[in-house]
Coordinates of C-alpha atoms in Angstrom, one line a residue:
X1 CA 5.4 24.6 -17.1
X2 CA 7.7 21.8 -18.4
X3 CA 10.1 20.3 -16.3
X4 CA 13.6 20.7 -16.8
X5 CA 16.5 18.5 -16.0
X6 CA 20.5 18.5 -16.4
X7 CA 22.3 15.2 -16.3
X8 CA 25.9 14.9 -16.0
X9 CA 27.3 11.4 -17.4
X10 CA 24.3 11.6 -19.7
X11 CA 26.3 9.5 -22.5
X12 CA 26.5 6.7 -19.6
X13 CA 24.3 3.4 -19.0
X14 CA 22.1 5.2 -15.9
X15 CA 22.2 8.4 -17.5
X16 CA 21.0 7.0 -21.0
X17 CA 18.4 5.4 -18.9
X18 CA 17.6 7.9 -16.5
X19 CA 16.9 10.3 -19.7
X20 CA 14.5 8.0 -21.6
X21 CA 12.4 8.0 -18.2
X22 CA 12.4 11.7 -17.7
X23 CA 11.7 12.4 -20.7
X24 CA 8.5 9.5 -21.3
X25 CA 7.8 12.1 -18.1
X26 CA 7.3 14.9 -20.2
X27 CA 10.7 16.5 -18.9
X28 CA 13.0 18.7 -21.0
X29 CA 16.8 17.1 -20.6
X30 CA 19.8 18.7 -20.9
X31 CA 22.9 16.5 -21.1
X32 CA 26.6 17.7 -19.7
X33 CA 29.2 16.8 -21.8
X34 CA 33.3 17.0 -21.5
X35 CA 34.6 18.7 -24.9
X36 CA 37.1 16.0 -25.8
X37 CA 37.5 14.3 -28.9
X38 CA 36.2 10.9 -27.5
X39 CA 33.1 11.8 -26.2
X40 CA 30.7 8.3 -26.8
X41 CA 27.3 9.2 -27.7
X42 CA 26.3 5.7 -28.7
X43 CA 23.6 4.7 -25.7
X44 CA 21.8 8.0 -26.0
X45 CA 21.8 7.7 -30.1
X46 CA 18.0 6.7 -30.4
X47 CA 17.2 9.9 -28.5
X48 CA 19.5 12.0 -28.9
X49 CA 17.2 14.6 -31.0
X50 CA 14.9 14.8 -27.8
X51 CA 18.4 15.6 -25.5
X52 CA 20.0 19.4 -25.5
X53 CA 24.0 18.9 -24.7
X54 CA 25.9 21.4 -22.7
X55 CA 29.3 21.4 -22.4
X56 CA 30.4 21.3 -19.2
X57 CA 33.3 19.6 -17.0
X58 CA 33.3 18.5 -13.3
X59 CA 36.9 19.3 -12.8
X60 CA 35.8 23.1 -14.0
X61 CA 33.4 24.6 -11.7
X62 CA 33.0 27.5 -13.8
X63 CA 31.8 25.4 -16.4
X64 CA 28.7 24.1 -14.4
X65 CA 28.1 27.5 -13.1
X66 CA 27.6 28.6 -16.9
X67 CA 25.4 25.7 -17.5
X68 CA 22.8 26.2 -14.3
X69 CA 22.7 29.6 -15.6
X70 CA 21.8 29.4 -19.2
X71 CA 19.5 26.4 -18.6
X72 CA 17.8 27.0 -15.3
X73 CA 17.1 23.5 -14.2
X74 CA 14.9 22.2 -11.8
X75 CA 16.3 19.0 -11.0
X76 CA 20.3 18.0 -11.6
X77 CA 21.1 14.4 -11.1
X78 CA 25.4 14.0 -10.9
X79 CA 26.0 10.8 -12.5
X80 CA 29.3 11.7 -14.4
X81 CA 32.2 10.4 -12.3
X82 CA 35.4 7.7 -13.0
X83 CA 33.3 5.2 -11.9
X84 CA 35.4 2.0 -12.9
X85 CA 36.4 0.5 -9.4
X86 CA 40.1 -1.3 -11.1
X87 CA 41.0 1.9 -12.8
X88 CA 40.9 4.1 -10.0
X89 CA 43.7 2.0 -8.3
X90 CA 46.0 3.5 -11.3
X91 CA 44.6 6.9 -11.4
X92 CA 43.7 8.1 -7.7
X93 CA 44.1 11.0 -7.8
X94 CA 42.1 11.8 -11.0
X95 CA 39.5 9.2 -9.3
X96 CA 39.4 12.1 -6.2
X97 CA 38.9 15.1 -8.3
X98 CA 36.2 13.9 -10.4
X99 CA 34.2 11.3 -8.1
X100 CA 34.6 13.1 -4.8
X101 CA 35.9 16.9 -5.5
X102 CA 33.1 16.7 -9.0
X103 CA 30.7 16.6 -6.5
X104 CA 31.0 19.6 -4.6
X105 CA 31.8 21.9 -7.9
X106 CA 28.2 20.8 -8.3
X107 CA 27.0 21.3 -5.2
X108 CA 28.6 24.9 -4.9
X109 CA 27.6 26.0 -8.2
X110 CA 23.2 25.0 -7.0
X111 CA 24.4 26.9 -4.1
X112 CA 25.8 29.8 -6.1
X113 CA 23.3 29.8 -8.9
X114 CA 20.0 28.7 -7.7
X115 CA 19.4 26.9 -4.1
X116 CA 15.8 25.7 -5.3
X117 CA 17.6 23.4 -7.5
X118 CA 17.3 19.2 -6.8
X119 CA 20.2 18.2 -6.2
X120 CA 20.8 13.7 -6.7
X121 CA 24.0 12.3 -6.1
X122 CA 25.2 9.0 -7.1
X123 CA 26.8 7.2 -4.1
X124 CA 27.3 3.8 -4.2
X125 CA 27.5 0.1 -2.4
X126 CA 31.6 0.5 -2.9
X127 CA 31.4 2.6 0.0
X128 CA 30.6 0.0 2.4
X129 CA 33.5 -2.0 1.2
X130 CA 35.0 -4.5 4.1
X131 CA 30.8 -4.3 5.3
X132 CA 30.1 -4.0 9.4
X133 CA 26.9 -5.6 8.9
X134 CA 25.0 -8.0 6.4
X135 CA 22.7 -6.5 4.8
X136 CA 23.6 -3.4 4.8
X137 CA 21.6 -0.3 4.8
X138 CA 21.9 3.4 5.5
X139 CA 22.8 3.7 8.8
X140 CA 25.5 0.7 8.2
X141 CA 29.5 2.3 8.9
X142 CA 31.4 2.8 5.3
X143 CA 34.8 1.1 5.0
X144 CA 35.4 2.0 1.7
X145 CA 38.3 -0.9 -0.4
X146 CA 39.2 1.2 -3.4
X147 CA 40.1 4.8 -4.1
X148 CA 36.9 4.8 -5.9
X149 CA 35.3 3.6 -3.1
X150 CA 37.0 6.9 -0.8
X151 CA 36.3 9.2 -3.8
X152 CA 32.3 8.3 -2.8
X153 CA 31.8 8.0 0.5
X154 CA 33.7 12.2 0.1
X155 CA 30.6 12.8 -2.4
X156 CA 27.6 11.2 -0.4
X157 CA 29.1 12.9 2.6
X158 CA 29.8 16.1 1.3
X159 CA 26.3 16.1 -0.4
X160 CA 25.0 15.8 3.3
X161 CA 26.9 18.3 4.7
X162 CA 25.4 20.9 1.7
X163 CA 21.7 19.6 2.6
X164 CA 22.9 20.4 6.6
X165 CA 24.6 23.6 6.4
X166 CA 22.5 25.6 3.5
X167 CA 19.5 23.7 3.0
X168 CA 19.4 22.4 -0.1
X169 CA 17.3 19.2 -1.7
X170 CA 20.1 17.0 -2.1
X171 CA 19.5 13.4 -1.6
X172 CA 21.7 10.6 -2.4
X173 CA 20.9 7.0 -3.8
X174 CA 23.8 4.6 -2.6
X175 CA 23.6 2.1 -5.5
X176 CA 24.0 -1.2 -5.5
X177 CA 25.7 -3.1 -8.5
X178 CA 23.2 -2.1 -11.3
X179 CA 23.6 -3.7 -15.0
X180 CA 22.3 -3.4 -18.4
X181 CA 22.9 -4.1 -22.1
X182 CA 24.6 -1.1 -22.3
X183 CA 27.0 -1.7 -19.4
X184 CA 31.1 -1.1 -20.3
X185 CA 32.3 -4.1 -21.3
X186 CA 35.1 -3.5 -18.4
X187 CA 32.2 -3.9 -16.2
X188 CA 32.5 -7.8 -14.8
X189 CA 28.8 -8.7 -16.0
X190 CA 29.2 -7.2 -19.8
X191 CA 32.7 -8.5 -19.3
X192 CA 30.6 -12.5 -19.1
X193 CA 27.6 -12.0 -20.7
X194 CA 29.7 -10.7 -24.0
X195 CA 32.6 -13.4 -23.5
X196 CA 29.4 -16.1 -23.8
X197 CA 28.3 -14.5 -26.6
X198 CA 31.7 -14.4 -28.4
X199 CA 32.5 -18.1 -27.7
X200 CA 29.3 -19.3 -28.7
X201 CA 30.2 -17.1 -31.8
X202 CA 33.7 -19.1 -32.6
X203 CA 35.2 -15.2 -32.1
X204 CA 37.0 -16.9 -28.6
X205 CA 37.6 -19.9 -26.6
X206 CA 38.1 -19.0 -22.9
X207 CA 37.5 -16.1 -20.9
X208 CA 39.6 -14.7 -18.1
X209 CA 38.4 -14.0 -14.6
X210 CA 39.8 -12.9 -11.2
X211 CA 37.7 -13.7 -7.9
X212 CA 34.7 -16.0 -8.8
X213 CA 33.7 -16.1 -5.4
X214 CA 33.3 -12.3 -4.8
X215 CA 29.5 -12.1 -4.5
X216 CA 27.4 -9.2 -5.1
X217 CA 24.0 -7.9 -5.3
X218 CA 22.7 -7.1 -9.3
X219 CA 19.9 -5.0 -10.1
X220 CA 18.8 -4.0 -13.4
X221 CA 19.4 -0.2 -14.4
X222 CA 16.2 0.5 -15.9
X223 CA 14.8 -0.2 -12.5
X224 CA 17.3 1.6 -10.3
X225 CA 17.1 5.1 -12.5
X226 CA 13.1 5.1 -11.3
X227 CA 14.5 5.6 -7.8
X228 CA 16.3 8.5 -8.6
X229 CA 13.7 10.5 -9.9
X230 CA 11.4 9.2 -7.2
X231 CA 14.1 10.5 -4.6
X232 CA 13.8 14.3 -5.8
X233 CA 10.1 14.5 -6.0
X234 CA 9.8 13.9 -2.5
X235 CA 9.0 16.9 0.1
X236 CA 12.3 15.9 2.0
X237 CA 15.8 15.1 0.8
X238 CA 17.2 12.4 2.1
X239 CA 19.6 9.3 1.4
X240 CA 18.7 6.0 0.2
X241 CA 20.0 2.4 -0.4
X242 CA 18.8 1.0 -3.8
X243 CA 19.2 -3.0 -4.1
X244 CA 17.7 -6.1 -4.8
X245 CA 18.6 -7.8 -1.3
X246 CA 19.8 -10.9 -3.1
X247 CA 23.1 -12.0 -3.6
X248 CA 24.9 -13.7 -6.6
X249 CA 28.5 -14.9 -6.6
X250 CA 30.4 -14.3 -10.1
X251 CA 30.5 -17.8 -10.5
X252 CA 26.5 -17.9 -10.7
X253 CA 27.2 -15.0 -13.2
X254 CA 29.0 -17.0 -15.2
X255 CA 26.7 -20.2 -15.2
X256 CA 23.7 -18.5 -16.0
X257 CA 25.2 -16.3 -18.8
X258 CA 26.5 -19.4 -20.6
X259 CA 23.4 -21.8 -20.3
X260 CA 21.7 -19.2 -22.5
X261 CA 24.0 -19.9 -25.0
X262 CA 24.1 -23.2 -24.3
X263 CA 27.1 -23.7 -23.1
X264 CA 29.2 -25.0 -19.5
X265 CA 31.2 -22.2 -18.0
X266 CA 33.6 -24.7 -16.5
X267 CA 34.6 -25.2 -20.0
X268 CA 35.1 -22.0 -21.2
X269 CA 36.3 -19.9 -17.6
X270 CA 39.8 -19.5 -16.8
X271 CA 41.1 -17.4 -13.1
X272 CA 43.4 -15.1 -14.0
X273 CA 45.1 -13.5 -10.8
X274 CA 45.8 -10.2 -12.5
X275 CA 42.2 -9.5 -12.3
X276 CA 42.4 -9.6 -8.4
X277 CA 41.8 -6.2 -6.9
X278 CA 44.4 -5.5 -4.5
X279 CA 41.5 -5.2 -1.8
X280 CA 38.9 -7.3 -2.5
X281 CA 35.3 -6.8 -1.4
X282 CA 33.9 -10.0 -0.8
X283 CA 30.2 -9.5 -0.3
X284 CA 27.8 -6.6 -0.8
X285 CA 23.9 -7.0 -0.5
X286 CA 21.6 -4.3 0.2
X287 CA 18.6 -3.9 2.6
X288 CA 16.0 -1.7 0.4
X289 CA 13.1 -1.7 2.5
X290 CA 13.4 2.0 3.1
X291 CA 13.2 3.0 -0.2
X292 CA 10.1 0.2 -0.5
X293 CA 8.4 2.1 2.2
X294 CA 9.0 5.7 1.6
X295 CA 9.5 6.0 -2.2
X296 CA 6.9 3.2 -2.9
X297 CA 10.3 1.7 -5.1
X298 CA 10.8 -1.7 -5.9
X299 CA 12.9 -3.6 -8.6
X300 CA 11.2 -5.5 -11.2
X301 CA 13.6 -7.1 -13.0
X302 CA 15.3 -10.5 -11.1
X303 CA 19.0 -11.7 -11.8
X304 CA 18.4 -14.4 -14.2
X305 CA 16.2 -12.2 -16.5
X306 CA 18.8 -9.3 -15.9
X307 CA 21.8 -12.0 -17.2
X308 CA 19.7 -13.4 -20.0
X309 CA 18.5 -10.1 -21.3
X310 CA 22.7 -9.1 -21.2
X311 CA 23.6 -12.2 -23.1
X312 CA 20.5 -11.7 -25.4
X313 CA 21.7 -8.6 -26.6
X314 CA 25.4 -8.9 -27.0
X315 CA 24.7 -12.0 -29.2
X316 CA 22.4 -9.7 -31.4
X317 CA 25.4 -7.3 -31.3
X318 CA 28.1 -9.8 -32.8
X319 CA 25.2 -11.4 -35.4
X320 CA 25.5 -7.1 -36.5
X321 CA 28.7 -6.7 -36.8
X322 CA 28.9 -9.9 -39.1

């Protein structure tokens, strides 16, 4: 019998991603999708006659309930969430109901629906925040930074408590940074790799940066979907940090994304204090060797390939739009 899996924030970068893998795995997808007017279908476009779209909202349990029951999946994998760390300083409270509160609709409406359901969650490194320990790893104390940051650790907690208290497969992947081509271009990596590729153009002169110091620990997206779906075939649910275990500062970022264009950062790079966070989170790296023993997961793609690959495309992007 064919698979079948729903993804919420299907139209984003890991859930474009995440559905090309399921289905080169022969899985029916069904993609969640907000009625609004806005709705971005742009990363999923080369696919999207292989997807079915549902509509469906996290802030709307009823909404999911509907979904589990028309489509029966197998596996649901709860990417959608406000997942821009900045913004969710201005909008906490809509930050709380869809990152943390989104989680346990979903988690409720499995329960309600159908218990045999797969449950993934999406935590992330941004949970760990002012870090206890370097490198950190699953059993390392959160201290979430950010409201978005509080809205997760609520969400990989609460997903615990559901897998505790009425037995259900639901594991959680706490993600480190993970980028792509098709990354936001609020996102700090699309945010250099497409400023490189606009000054190279002539379209600008200098791009503006806050902390270029901040370090972090930069997968690739392709890669770090594989370990999702790796997560939920396994007999027993349970949680998993997803990283490289190498650490980049910003300012690395930065001089690798311009040499591809042949160009000095130091010409081009401007700090800009608005683009401080008002608690900063100085360095995340993760320690993946669970996941490397127990999932048989590693990442394939390194930093500079990941940053070149970025650049690469979003100077094929401009050269189109010409």
């Amino acid at each position: 019998m064919q698979r079948r899996a729903l993804i919420t924030g299907i139209t984003g970068q890991d859930g474009s991603y995440l559905a090309e893998l399921l289905l080169h795995e022969g899985y029916e997808v069904i993609g969640m999708v907000r009625r609004t007017s806005t709705v971005n279908f742009d990363r999923v476009a080369h696919i999207q006659d292989r997807l079915t779209f549902a509509p469906g909202d996290l802030l709307d349990e009823m909404s999911i309930i509907d979904v589990l029951r028309e489509y029966r999946p197998q596996e649901v994998y709860n990417l959608a969430a406000q997942s821009f760390v900045q913004t969710s300083f201005s909008q906490p409270v809509y930050t709380g109901e869809s990152t943390a509160l989104g989680v346990t609709r979903v988690l409720d409406a499995i329960r309600f629906v159908d218990p045999e359901i797969r449950f993934y969650q999406a935590s992330s490194s941004e949970m760990f925040g002012k870090v206890h320990e370097v490198p950190q790893r699953e059993t390392t104390p959160f201290h979430p930074r950010s409201p978005y940051g509080v809205a997760k650790v609520y969400g990989h907690w609460i997903t615990v408590n559901y897998r505790e208290s009425y037995d259900l497969h639901a594991s959680s992947g706490i993600l480190f940074n993970h980028e792509s081509p098709r990354r936001g271009l609020e996102f700090v990596t699309r945010k250099v790799t497409n400023g490189a590729a606009r000054i190279k153009s002539g379209l600008a002169s200098e791009l503006r940066l806050g902390n270029l110091e901040a370090k972090r620990d930069w997968g690739f997206a392709g890669d770090y979907v594989r370990a999702m779906h790796l997560m939920l075939q396994q007999e027993t649910p349970d949680d998993y940090v997803i990283s490289t275990g190498e650490t980049h500062a910003v300012r690395e970022l930065c001089e690798v994304a311009f040499a591809r264009v042949g160009l000095d950062y130091r010409d081009h790079v401007k700090v800009d204090e608005r683009f401080f966070r008002p608690a900063e989170v100085d360095l995340l790296v993760g320690d993946a060797a669970k996941a490397s023993s127990v999932l048989g997961w590693r990442p394939e793609v390194d930093f500079v390939t990941l940053v070149e690959m970025m650049v690469d495309a979003d100077m094929d992007l401009l050269a189109d739009l010409r």
